[in-house]
C-alpha positions as YAML, in Angstrom:
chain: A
units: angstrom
residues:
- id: 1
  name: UNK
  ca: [-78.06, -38.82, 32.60]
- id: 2
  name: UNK
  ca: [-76.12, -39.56, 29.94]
- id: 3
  name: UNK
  ca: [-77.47, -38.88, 26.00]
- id: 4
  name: UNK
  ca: [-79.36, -41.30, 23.85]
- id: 5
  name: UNK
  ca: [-77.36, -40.30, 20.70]
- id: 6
  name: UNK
  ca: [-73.71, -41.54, 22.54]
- id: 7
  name: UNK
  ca: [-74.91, -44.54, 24.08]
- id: 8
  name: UNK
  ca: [-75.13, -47.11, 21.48]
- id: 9
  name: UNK
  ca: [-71.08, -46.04, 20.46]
- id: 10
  name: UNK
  ca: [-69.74, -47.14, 23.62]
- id: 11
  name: UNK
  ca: [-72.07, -50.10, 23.88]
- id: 12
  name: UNK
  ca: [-70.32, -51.44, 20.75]
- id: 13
  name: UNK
  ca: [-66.78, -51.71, 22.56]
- id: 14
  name: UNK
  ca: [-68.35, -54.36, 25.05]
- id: 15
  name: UNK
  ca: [-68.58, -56.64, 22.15]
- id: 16
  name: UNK
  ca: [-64.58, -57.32, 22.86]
- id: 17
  name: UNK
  ca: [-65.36, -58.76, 26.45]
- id: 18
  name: UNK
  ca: [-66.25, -61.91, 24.55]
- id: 19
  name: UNK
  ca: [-62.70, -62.31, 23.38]
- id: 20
  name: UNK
  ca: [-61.54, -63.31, 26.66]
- id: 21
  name: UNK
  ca: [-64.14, -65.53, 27.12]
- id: 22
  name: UNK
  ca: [-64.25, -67.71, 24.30]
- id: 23
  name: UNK
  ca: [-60.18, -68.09, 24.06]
- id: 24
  name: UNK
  ca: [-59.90, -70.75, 26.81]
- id: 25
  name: UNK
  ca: [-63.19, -72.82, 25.74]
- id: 26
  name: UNK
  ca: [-61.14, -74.76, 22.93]
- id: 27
  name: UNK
  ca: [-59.58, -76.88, 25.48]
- id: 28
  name: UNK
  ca: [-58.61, -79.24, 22.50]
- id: 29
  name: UNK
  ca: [-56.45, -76.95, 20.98]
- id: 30
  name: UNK
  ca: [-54.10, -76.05, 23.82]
- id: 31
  name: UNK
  ca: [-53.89, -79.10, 25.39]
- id: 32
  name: UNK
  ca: [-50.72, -79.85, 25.21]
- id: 33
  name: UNK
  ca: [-47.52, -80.00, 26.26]
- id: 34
  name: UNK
  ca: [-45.29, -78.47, 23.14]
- id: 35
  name: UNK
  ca: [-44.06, -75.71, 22.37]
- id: 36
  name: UNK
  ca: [-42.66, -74.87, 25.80]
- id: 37
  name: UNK
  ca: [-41.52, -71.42, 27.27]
- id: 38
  name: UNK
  ca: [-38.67, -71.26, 29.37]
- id: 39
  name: UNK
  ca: [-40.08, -75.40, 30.30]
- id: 40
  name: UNK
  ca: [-42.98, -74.33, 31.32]
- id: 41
  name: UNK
  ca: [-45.46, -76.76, 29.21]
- id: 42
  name: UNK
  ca: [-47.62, -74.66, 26.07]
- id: 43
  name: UNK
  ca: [-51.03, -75.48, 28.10]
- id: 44
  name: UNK
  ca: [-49.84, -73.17, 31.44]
- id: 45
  name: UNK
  ca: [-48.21, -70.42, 29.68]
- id: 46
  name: UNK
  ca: [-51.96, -70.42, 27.79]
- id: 47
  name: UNK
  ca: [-53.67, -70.05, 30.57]
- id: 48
  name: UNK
  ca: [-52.08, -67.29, 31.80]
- id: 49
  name: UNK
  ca: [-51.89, -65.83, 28.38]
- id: 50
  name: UNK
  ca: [-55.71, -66.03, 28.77]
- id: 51
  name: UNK
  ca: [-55.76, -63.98, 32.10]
- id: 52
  name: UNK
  ca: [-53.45, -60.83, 30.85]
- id: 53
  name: UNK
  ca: [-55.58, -60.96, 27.83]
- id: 54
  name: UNK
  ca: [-58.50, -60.89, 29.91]
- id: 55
  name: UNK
  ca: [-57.17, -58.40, 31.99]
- id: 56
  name: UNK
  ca: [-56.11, -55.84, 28.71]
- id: 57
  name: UNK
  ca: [-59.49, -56.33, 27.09]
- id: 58
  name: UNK
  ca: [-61.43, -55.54, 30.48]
- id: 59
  name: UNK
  ca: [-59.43, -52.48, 30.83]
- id: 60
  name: UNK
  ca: [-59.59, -51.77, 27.52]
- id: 61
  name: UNK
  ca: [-63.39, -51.55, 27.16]
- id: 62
  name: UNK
  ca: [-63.97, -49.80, 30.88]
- id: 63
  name: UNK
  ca: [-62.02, -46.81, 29.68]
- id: 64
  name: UNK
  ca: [-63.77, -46.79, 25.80]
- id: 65
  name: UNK
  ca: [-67.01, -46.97, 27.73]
- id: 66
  name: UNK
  ca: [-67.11, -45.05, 30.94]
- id: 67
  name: UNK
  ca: [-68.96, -42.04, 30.54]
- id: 68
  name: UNK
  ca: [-67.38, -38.72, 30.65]
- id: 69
  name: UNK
  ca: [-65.08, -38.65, 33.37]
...
């Protein structure tokens, strides 16, 4: 069972999962089609900006956050 005293420091890191899921609600913003990337249009290469950075965060907080091992 983990301690009282250490649990609210690694409940702080799962603040960051919101990142991820507020960046693609501004649909307004990246809507798009300039600047491109290699001529893929600025809305796709967002998206999948969105995903890694979902994918970095998520990592991110499981190992701030997992207990001991």
């Amino acid at each position: 069972m983990p301690e009282f005293g250490a649990r609210p420091a690694r409940r702080g890191w799962r603040w960051l999962l919101l990142v991820p899921i507020l960046a693609p609600l501004p649909v307004g913003l990246y809507n798009r089609l300039e600047p491109q990337l290699w001529g893929i249009p600025f809305f796709y290469w967002y998206q999948v900006g969105c995903a890694v950075l979902a994918m970095a965060v998520t990592t991110f907080v499981h190992r701030m956050t997992r207990a001991g091992r």
